[in-house]
Structure formats: structure tokens, C-alpha cells
XYZ file of C-alpha atoms in Angstrom:
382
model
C 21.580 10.780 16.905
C 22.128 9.559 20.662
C 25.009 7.517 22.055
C 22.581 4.479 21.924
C 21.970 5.079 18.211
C 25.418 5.885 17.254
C 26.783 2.516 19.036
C 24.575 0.288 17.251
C 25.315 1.982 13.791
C 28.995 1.435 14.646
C 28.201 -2.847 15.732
C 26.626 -2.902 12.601
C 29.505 -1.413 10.342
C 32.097 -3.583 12.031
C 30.139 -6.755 11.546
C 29.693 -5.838 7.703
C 33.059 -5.454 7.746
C 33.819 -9.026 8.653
C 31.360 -10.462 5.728
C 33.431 -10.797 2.390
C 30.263 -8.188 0.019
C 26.824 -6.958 0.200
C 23.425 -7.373 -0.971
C 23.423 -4.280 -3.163
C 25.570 -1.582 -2.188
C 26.570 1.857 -3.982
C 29.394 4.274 -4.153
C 29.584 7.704 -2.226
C 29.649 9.270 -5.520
C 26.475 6.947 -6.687
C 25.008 8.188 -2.940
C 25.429 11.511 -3.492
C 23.204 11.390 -6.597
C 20.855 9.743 -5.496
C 21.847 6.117 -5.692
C 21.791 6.264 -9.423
C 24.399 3.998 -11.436
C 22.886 1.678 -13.757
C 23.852 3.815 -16.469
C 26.094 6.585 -14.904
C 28.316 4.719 -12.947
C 32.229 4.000 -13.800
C 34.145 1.324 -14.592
C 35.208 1.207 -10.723
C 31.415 0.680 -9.684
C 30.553 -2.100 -12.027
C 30.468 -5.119 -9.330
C 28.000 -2.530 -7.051
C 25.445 -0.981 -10.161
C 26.022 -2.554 -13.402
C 28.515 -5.625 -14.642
C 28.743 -4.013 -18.185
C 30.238 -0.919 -16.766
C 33.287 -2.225 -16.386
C 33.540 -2.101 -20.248
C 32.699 1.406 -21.003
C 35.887 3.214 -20.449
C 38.366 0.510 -22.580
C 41.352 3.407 -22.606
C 40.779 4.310 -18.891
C 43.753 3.686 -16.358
C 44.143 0.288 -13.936
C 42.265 2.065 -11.342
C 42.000 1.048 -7.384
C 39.156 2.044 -5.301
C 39.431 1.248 -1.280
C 37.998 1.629 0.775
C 34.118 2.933 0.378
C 32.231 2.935 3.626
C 28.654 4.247 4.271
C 26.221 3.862 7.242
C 22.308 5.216 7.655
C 20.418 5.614 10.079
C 16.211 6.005 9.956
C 15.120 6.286 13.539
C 11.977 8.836 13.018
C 10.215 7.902 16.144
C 13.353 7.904 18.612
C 12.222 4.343 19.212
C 16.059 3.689 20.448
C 15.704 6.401 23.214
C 12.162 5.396 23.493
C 12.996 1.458 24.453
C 16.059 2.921 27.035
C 13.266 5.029 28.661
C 10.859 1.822 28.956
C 14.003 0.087 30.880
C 14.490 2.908 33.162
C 10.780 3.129 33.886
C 11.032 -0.449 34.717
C 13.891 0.459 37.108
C 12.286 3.011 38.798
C 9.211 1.002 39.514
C 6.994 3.822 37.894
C 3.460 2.773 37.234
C 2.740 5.864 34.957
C 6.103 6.164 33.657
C 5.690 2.670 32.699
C 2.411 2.837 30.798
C 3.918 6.242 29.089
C 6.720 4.571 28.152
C 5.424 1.567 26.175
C 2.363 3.265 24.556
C 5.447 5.761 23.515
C 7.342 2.995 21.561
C 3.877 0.739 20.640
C 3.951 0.480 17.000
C 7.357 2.164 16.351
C 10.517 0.999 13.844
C 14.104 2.201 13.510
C 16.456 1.030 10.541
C 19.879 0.795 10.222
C 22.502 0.245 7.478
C 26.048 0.151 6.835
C 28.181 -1.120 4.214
C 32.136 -1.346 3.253
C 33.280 -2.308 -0.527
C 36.312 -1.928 -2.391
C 37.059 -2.552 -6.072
C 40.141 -3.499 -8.433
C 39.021 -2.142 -12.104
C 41.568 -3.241 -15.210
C 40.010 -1.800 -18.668
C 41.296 -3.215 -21.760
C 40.209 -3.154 -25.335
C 38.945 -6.847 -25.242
C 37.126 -7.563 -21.983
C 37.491 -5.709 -19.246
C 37.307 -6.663 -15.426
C 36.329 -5.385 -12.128
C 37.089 -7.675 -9.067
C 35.377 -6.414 -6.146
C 34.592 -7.091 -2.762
C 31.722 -5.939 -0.598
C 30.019 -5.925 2.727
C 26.381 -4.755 3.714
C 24.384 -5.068 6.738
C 20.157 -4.351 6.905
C 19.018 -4.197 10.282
C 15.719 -3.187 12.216
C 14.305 -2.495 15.908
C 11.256 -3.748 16.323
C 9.208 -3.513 19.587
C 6.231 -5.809 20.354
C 3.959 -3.840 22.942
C 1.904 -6.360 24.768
C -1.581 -4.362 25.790
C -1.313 -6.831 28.888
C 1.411 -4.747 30.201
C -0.186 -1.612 29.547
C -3.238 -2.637 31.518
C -1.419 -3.803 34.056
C 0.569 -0.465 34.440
C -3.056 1.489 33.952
C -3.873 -0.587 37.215
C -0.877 0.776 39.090
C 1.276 -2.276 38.951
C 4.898 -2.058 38.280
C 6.552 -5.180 39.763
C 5.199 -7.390 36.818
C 7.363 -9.498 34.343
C 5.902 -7.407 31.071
C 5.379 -9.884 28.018
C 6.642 -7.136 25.872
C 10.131 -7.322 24.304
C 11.824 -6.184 22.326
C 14.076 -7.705 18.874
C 17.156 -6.854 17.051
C 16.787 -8.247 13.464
C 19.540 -8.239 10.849
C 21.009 -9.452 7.760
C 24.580 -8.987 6.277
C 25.383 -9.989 2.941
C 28.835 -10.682 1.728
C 29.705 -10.805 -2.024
C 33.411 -11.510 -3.174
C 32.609 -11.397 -7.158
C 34.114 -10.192 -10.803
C 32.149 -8.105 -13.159
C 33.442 -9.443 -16.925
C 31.977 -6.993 -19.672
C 32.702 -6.202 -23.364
C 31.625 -4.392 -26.213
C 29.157 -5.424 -29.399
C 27.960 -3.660 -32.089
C 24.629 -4.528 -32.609
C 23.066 -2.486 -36.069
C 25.559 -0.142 -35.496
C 25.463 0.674 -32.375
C 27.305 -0.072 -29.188
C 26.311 -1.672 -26.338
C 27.947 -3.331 -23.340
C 27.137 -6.572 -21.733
C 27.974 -8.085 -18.659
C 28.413 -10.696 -16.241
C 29.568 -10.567 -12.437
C 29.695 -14.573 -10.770
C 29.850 -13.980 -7.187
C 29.849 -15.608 -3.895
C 27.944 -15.164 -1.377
C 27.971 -15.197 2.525
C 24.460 -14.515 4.146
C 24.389 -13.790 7.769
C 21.185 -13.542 10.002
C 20.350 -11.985 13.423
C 17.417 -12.732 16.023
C 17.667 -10.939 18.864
C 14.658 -11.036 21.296
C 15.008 -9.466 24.714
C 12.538 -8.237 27.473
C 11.755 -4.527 27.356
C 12.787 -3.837 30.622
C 16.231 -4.603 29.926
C 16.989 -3.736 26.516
C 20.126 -3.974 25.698
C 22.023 -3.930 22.065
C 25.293 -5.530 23.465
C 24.454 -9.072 22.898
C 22.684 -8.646 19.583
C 25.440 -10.292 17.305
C 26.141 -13.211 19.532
C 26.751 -16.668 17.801
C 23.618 -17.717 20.256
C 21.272 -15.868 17.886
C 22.973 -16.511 14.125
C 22.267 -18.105 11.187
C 24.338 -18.398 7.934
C 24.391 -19.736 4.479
C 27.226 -19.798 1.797
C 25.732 -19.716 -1.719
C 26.645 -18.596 -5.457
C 24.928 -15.921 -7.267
C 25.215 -14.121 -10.774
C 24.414 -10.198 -11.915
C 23.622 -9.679 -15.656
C 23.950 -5.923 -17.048
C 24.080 -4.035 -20.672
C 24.556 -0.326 -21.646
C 23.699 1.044 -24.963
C 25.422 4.417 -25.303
C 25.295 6.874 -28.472
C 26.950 9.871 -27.966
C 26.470 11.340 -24.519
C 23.002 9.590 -23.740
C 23.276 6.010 -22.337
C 20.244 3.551 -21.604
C 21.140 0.849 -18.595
C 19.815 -2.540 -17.390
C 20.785 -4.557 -14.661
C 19.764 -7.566 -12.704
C 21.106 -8.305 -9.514
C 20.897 -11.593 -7.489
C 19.749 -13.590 -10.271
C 19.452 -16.893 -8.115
C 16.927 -16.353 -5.253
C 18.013 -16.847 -1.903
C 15.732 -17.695 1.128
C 18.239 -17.778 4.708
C 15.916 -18.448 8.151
C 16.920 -16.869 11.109
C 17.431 -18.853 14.343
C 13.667 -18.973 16.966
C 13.980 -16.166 19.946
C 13.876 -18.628 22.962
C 12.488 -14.839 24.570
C 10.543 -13.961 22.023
C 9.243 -16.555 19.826
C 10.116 -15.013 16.823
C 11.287 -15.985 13.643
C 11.579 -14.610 10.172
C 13.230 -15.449 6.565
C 15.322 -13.039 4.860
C 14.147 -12.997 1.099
C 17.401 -12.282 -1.231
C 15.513 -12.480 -4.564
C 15.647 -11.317 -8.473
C 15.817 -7.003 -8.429
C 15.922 -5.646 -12.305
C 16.499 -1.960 -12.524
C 16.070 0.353 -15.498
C 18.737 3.658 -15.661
C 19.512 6.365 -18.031
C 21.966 9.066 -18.292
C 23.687 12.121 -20.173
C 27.101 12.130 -19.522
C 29.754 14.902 -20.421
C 32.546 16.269 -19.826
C 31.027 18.831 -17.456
C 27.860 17.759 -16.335
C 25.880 13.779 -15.731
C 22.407 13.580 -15.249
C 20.852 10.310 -14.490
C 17.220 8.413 -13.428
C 17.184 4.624 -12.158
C 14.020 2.725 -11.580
C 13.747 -0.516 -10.073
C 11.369 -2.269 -11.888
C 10.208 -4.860 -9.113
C 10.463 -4.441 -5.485
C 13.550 -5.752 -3.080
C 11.707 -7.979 -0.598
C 13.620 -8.522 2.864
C 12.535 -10.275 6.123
C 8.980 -12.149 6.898
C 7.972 -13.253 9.761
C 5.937 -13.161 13.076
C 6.869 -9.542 13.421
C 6.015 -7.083 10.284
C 9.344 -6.069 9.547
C 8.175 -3.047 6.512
C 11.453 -3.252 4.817
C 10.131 -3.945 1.478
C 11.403 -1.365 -1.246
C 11.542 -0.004 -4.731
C 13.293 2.798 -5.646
C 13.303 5.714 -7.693
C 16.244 7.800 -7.980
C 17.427 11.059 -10.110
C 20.722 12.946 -9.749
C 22.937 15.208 -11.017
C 27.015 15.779 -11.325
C 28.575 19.041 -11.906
C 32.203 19.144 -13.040
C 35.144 21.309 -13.059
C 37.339 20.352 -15.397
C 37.668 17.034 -13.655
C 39.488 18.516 -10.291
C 36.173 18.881 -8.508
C 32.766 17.794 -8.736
C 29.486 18.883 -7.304
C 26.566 16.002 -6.745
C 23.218 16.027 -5.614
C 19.989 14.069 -5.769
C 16.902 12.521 -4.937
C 15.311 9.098 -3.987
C 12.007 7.952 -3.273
C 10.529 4.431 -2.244
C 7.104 4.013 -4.268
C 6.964 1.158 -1.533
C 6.597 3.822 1.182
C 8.355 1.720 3.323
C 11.342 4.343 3.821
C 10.980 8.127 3.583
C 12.304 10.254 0.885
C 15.877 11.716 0.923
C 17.902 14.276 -0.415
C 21.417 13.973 -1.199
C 24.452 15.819 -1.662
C 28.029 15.362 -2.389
C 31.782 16.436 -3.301
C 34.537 15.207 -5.108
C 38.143 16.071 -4.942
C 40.409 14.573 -7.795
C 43.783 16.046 -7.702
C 46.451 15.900 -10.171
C 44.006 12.707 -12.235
C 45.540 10.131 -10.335
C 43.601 10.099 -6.387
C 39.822 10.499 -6.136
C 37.882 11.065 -3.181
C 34.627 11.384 -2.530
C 31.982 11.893 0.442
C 28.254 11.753 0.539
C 25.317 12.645 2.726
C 21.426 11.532 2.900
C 18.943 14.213 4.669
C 15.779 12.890 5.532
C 14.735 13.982 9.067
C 16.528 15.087 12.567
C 16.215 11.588 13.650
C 16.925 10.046 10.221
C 19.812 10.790 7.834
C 23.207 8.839 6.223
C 26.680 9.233 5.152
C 29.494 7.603 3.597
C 33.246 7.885 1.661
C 35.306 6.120 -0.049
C 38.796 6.716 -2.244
C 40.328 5.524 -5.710
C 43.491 5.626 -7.181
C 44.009 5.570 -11.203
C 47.757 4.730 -12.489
């Protein structure tokens, strides 16, 4: 990962940071599995996965969990570098260096993502709560290759204005919600249900700029933001017997449509699509080892526009937790997008919990040399 790359990752963690929650964030114990959680997760995770969560461990402790933070990047092509080298061919007045450079980057995406959350869990016999707060932010570099230029540069002419450009899109997602869950026996057997009312900040960046002067300092300027304050609602149930538990969960449950601001450069514009995601999860959970499968059931839609953005997905993840005797624990796992859209990843994963009472835990995603994720985060139990 370059400078270039690393800088932007860091702009967009510190402006999730400032948003009060997130679209759909996980834990780095959820991350290293996978992303599982609709049916594995704790009581600690319920506002992220699951609302009923928060009811399945009634005897567990008042438990803190702050912060979690977790970025990824997915920058296959090197399309950052690639976009620096069109600028610099620019500079240099390079005919050939200019047509290498845009056919380079023609057609090429990067992704980025980064989130914060943190989570106050209080279990009790009754109805338990988790109040949590959360902060994601989705964004992509697209480049938009005029062949103009290329002819042009073909002809040897490098003291043109190019028509290409280049655009930073994002969207950050702030949720400030409570997950409210019980316990029913229904024919004898237990299930959880749940509720999490939340509010919601959406955020959206347009940033257009020529390609021969890319640049990703301007990106989150008021000059190219849009936001909307809404209200949304998550619905969730577990049915456990024994070790095996069966999970549903829908997020987002009222659909929200936000429009970014028109590129005066460009002449782009797009709509980021917050809609309706149901996903199916299962698990065996013990005292040594959890195993777990999720499956969204529809596909999370994201931006449309003038630009083809290819950020739709749907998910299917597996993963597994190994346990010593609840001082360490082992994770890995496995996720695929049967949208395509984003490349699979393997995961991986450790947790420290000394003495019962702190928790850490760190995660990493492994998908390419050019692609790849990480994140952390720490709890308290009293």
C-alpha cells in the first residue's frame, strides 16, 4: 500500500469518525471469522449483527466495548499510483507517457472502507439492552478515460486540456441506536427477538477533478457534500437449542435514497441506495469451539449514477473460533460476494482475554498485494 493509498484510507477513517454510526459495520472478532454474527455474535455486537443478541447472555456482566476500528483497502489495479503517474505524465509534457498512462488506469476501480463503533451492553433477566454507536465510510476511485485524450496523445500532443478526470465518491453512515431484545418460549423452545430504533446521519461525497492534477486533498470539502438526517429500525430473532442457534436479521428496515451534490468538473452525479438487507446465520457454539455461516439473502445496493460505481454486494460468510479456556482465542474465515463485485478474502484473528474482565481483539482480511484489511477493538466486562 503506497503513501497515496495509505493517506486516503486514513481521510476516510477520520471522517467516519466524525459521523455518530454506520451503515452495517462488524466487530474485529466478527472480521476475523469472516464477518459472521447473525447468530454467533455476543451480547456486545447486537446494535452491529443482530438486535436479539443482546438477549442471549441474561447472566452475563455490564460489559463496555470501545473502541472498535477497522479500515480496507481493495486497490487491485494500483489505480491510485496509476492516476499520480497520469499527473506526472501531464507534468512532464510526455506524449507517450501520457497515452501509457491513461490506457493504464482506463477502466480501473479502487475501494476503500473504514469504520469506528463502540457499544454499552447491560444483560438482565427481563430485557436486555445494547446502546451503541457507530461510524462507517464506503468510498470509491473511479477514473473516466476520455478516448479523445488518448488520440490526441497517439498524435503526439501533450499540451491539451484532457476531458478525462477523475472522481472521489463516498458515503458515511452514522447510526446512534439501542438494540432492545428478550426472550419467548414459543412450543418450548427459546428464541430471542429484537428491536434496535436508530438514527441516522448520511453523508455524501462528489469529487470530480481533472486527471492531470489529481489530487485527494480536497475530496471531503463542504463544496462537494450532501447530507440527510433520518430514522431507521433493525428487527432480529435467535432460536437456540442447546449449542446450535438459527439467526435472522434485517437491517435498515426504512429505505433511504441520499443524492450527492453535481461535479461542476465532471458532471457527475449519483444516489446512494441505503435499502432493506435480510441475512440468514447459523452457528454451534461451545465452550471451546464456534462455528458459524451467514447469508445475505438480498443484495446491499450502493451508489447509481453517470459513472458505474460496481459496489453492489451479497455476501456469504463461514468462520470458525477456537478457544482456550476463555484466555485466548484463535479465529479464522472466509467471505465471498456471489455479486462478484469484490474479491474473496480470507481472514484471521486473535483474542486475548485476561483475568475475564478486558478483551481484546485484532483482525486481518487477505485478498491480494494491492488489496487487504484490518481492524481492533477492546471490551471491558465488570
Amino acid at each position: 500500500m503506497t503513501f497515496k493509498t495509505k493517506a486516503l484510507v486514513l481521510a476516510l477513517a477520520t471522517c467516519s469518525a466524525s459521523a455518530m454510526a454506520a451503515t452495517n459495520p462488524t466487530d474485529a472478532r466478527g472480521n476475523a471469522m469472516g464477518g459472521v454474527g447473525v447468530a454467533s455474535g455476543d451480547y456486545l455486537s447486537a446494535g452491529f449483527h443482530n438486535p436479539a443478541l443482546a438477549a442471549l447472555d441474561p447472566d452475563s456482566a455490564f460489559g463496555v466495548l470501545v473502541p472498535y476500528l477497522g479500515a480496507e483497502v481493495r486497490d487491485p489495479d494500483e489505480l491510485v499510483d496509476g492516476l499520480d503517474d497520469v499527473a506526472d505524465a501531464f507534468d512532464t509534457n510526455d506524449a507517450n507517457q501520457i497515452e501509457q498512462s491513461l490506457r493504464a488506469v482506463q477502466g480501473d476501480k479502487a475501494y476503500l472502507n473504514a469504520g469506528v463503533g463502540a457499544a454499552v451492553g447491560i444483560p438482565t433477566g427481563s430485557v436486555s439492552a445494547t446502546l451503541y454507536t457507530s461510524g462507517l465510510i464506503e468510498g470509491a476511485v473511479l477514473p473516466d478515460v476520455r478516448d479523445s485524450d488518448i488520440n490526441k496523445a497517439q498524435n503526439n500532443n501533450s499540451t491539451f486540456e484532457p476531458e478525462s478526470s477523475a472522481t472521489i465518491l463516498a458515503a458515511g453512515v452514522g447510526e446512534l441506536g439501542i438494540a432492545l431484545a428478550t426472550n419467548l418460549d414459543i412450543a418450548g423452545q427459546r428464541v430471542a427477538v429484537g428491536v434496535t430504533p436508530k438514527l441516522q446521519r448520511i453523508t455524501t461525497y462528489n469529487y470530480g477533478v481533472a486527471v492531470d492534477d489529481y489530487d485527494t486533498d480536497d475530496w471531503d470539502d463542504s463544496r462537494y457534500r450532501e447530507e440527510e438526517n433520518t430514522f431507521n429500525l433493525d428487527l432480529g430473532a435467535v432460536w437456540q437449542s442447546g449449542p446450535y442457534r438459527v439467526g435472522l436479521a434485517g437491517k435498515n428496515l426504512v429505505s433511504q435514497d441520499v443524492d450527492t451534490v453535481t461535479s461542476a468538473r465532471t458532471g457527475h452525479s449519483f444516489t446512494y441506495e441505503l435499502e432493506p438487507q435480510v441475512t440468514l446465520g447459523s452457528a454451534f457454539v461451545s465452550d471451546f469451539v464456534t462455528l458459524a455461516a451467514d447469508l445475505d439473502l438480498n443484495k446491499k445496493k450502493g451508489f447509481k449514477g453517470t459513472l458505474d460505481v460496481d459496489d453492489d454486494t451479497q455476501f456469504f460468510r463461514v468462520g470458525a473460533e477456537f478457544d482456550a479456556f476463555g484466555h485466548a482465542q484463535l479465529r479464522t474465515g472466509y467471505r465471498a460476494d456471489l455479486e462478484d463485485n469484490v474479491d474473496n478474502a480470507f481472514t484471521l484473528g486473535l483474542g486475548l482475554s485476561p483475568f475475564g474482565v478486558a478483551n481484546f481483539d485484532i483482525a486481518a482480511s487477505i485478498i491480494d498485494s494491492d488489496s487487504y484489511g484490518g481492524s481492533a477493538q477492546l471490551a471491558f466486562t465488570f
